[in-house]
Amino acid sequence: NTVWTCPNRPSFPTYEAEFPQWVIGYTYFGGISTWHNPLGHFPSFSPVKVSQSNPDWCLASDMLMRVDGRWGGVPGVSRDTAYKDCPQHCLPGSKVPVGGNEVFIDGSARWVQFNQMRYITTWSTAGDRVGFFFQDDLGALEPQRNNKALLPSTYP
């Protein structure tokens, strides 16, 4: 495989003609100017322009996402072309993630425990796409870091 993709998601990369996009199995945060979550809409601290980004802003992460109310979605219903084998890193017999890899705009990468992550942003605030990642700097969202609506424990 010559495309950067997670080895724990062996069916990727895949092309989705419907959207026209290549799905590589990661969540990409570059170019997001506003974060959306159950608490509202916040100016993002995601990389939009490299020259204006802090080095520790998350650029991409393993896909830790509840889709259609379930971790990894509903097979055959929730677009297997995007959500199959998600989340990548779980305890045996469970779909709840233990953590995930993240890459930052400075090029560094690290493992983050799931309980440190937060529901920072989504493209669908209806609750059908609930994704998690970690970032030190949450900007205007920082005072809400420990709000129950953003905590992983709220989404078993």
Short mmCIF file of C-alpha atoms in Angstrom, two decimals:
data_model
loop_
_atom_site.label_atom_id
_atom_site.label_comp_id
_atom_site.label_asym_id
_atom_site.label_seq_id
_atom_site.Cartn_x
_atom_site.Cartn_y
_atom_site.Cartn_z
CA ASN A 1 0.00 0.00 0.00
CA THR A 2 1.53 3.32 -1.03
CA VAL A 3 -1.02 5.56 0.74
CA TRP A 4 -0.63 6.60 4.39
CA THR A 5 -3.34 4.69 6.25
CA CYS A 6 -3.82 2.97 9.60
CA PRO A 7 -2.73 -0.69 9.62
CA ASN A 8 -5.65 -1.44 11.99
CA ARG A 9 -8.07 -0.44 9.23
CA PRO A 10 -6.93 -2.82 6.44
CA SER A 11 -9.78 -2.02 4.03
CA PHE A 12 -8.44 1.52 3.56
CA PRO A 13 -7.72 3.55 1.53
CA THR A 14 -10.96 3.45 -0.43
CA TYR A 15 -12.47 5.80 -2.97
CA GLU A 16 -16.00 7.12 -2.39
CA ALA A 17 -17.32 8.24 -5.77
CA GLU A 18 -20.51 9.60 -4.17
CA PHE A 19 -18.58 12.33 -2.35
CA PRO A 20 -15.73 12.23 -4.60
CA GLN A 21 -12.99 11.60 -2.05
CA TRP A 22 -10.35 9.15 -0.96
CA VAL A 23 -10.95 7.84 2.56
CA ILE A 24 -7.70 6.99 4.33
CA GLY A 25 -9.19 6.13 7.71
CA TYR A 26 -8.10 9.16 9.72
CA THR A 27 -9.90 12.31 10.82
CA TYR A 28 -8.40 15.48 9.30
CA PHE A 29 -8.75 18.79 11.13
CA GLY A 30 -6.89 21.12 8.77
CA GLY A 31 -8.93 23.99 7.36
CA ILE A 32 -11.64 23.97 10.05
CA SER A 33 -12.28 27.60 10.99
CA THR A 34 -15.17 27.01 13.41
CA TRP A 35 -15.62 24.15 15.88
CA HIS A 36 -19.19 22.85 16.28
CA ASN A 37 -20.32 20.74 19.23
CA PRO A 38 -23.34 20.46 21.57
CA LEU A 39 -22.24 23.59 23.46
CA GLY A 40 -22.27 25.82 20.38
CA HIS A 41 -19.93 27.21 17.77
CA PHE A 42 -16.41 28.35 18.65
CA PRO A 43 -13.52 29.88 16.70
CA SER A 44 -11.32 26.87 16.03
CA PHE A 45 -7.76 26.32 17.08
CA SER A 46 -7.30 23.93 14.15
CA PRO A 47 -4.63 24.54 11.51
CA VAL A 48 -6.05 26.66 8.70
CA LYS A 49 -2.82 28.39 7.65
CA VAL A 50 0.43 26.79 8.78
CA SER A 51 2.01 30.20 9.38
CA GLN A 52 -0.81 31.12 11.79
CA SER A 53 -1.01 27.79 13.63
CA ASN A 54 0.45 26.86 16.98
CA PRO A 55 2.83 23.88 16.72
CA ASP A 56 0.70 21.73 19.07
CA TRP A 57 -2.56 22.06 17.13
CA CYS A 58 -3.92 18.68 16.01
CA LEU A 59 -3.82 18.17 12.25
CA ALA A 60 -5.15 14.59 12.10
CA SER A 61 -5.99 11.68 14.37
CA ASP A 62 -7.18 8.11 14.39
CA MET A 63 -10.92 8.11 13.79
CA LEU A 64 -12.51 7.86 17.22
CA MET A 65 -16.12 8.38 16.31
CA ARG A 66 -19.58 7.31 17.38
CA VAL A 67 -21.66 7.08 14.22
CA ASP A 68 -25.43 6.76 14.28
CA GLY A 69 -25.31 6.17 18.04
CA ARG A 70 -22.69 3.38 18.00
CA TRP A 71 -18.91 3.23 18.03
CA GLY A 72 -17.95 2.65 14.41
CA GLY A 73 -21.53 2.96 13.22
CA VAL A 74 -24.03 0.37 12.07
CA PRO A 75 -22.51 -2.09 9.57
CA GLY A 76 -24.21 -1.82 6.19
CA VAL A 77 -25.99 1.40 7.21
CA SER A 78 -23.37 3.95 8.29
CA ARG A 79 -21.17 4.09 5.18
CA ASP A 80 -18.76 1.21 5.67
CA THR A 81 -16.56 2.97 3.11
CA ALA A 82 -15.80 5.58 5.78
CA TYR A 83 -16.42 3.98 9.18
CA LYS A 84 -15.49 0.29 8.88
CA ASP A 85 -12.99 -0.89 11.55
CA CYS A 86 -13.52 2.31 13.54
CA PRO A 87 -12.37 3.00 16.18
CA GLN A 88 -9.00 1.40 15.56
CA HIS A 89 -7.70 0.79 19.09
CA CYS A 90 -10.13 -0.96 21.48
CA LEU A 91 -10.00 -3.51 24.24
CA PRO A 92 -10.81 -7.07 23.12
CA GLY A 93 -14.56 -7.56 22.79
CA SER A 94 -15.30 -3.83 22.98
CA LYS A 95 -15.80 -1.05 20.45
CA VAL A 96 -15.05 1.71 23.00
CA PRO A 97 -11.62 3.16 22.15
CA VAL A 98 -8.68 3.08 24.55
CA GLY A 99 -6.93 5.92 22.76
CA GLY A 100 -5.55 7.02 19.46
CA ASN A 101 -2.63 8.42 17.55
CA GLU A 102 -2.56 12.12 16.73
CA VAL A 103 -0.32 14.14 14.45
CA PHE A 104 0.26 17.82 15.06
CA ILE A 105 0.97 20.69 12.69
CA ASP A 106 4.66 20.73 13.75
CA GLY A 107 5.00 17.17 12.38
CA SER A 108 5.16 15.43 15.75
CA ALA A 109 2.87 12.55 16.67
CA ARG A 110 1.87 10.85 19.90
CA TRP A 111 -0.52 8.41 21.48
CA VAL A 112 -3.33 9.95 23.58
CA GLN A 113 -5.47 8.02 26.07
CA PHE A 114 -9.18 8.21 25.26
CA ASN A 115 -10.12 9.72 28.64
CA GLN A 116 -7.96 12.77 27.80
CA MET A 117 -9.84 13.43 24.55
CA ARG A 118 -12.86 15.65 24.12
CA TYR A 119 -15.78 16.03 21.71
CA ILE A 120 -14.38 19.24 20.24
CA THR A 121 -15.95 19.45 16.80
CA THR A 122 -18.18 17.69 14.30
CA TRP A 123 -19.83 18.49 10.99
CA SER A 124 -23.21 17.25 12.28
CA THR A 125 -24.42 18.54 15.64
CA ALA A 126 -27.48 16.26 15.48
CA GLY A 127 -25.51 13.72 17.51
CA ASP A 128 -25.04 11.21 14.71
CA ARG A 129 -21.31 12.00 14.26
CA VAL A 130 -19.55 12.34 17.63
CA GLY A 131 -15.77 12.38 17.23
CA PHE A 132 -12.99 12.78 19.77
CA PHE A 133 -9.45 14.12 19.79
CA PHE A 134 -7.10 15.87 22.20
CA GLN A 135 -5.57 19.29 22.03
CA ASP A 136 -3.79 21.31 24.74
CA ASP A 137 -5.06 24.65 23.44
CA LEU A 138 -8.84 24.89 23.09
CA GLY A 139 -9.04 28.68 22.84
CA ALA A 140 -12.56 29.96 23.60
CA LEU A 141 -13.68 26.39 24.31
CA GLU A 142 -11.13 25.97 27.14
CA PRO A 143 -13.53 26.94 29.99
CA GLN A 144 -15.77 24.06 28.84
CA ARG A 145 -13.02 21.40 28.71
CA ASN A 146 -14.62 19.35 31.51
CA ASN A 147 -18.24 19.97 30.54
CA LYS A 148 -20.11 16.66 30.58
CA ALA A 149 -21.24 17.15 26.95
CA LEU A 150 -17.60 16.97 25.79
CA LEU A 151 -16.35 14.11 27.99
CA PRO A 152 -15.74 10.62 26.57
CA SER A 153 -17.52 9.05 29.57
CA THR A 154 -20.78 10.62 28.35
CA TYR A 155 -20.66 8.40 25.24
CA PRO A 156 -20.22 4.75 26.39
#
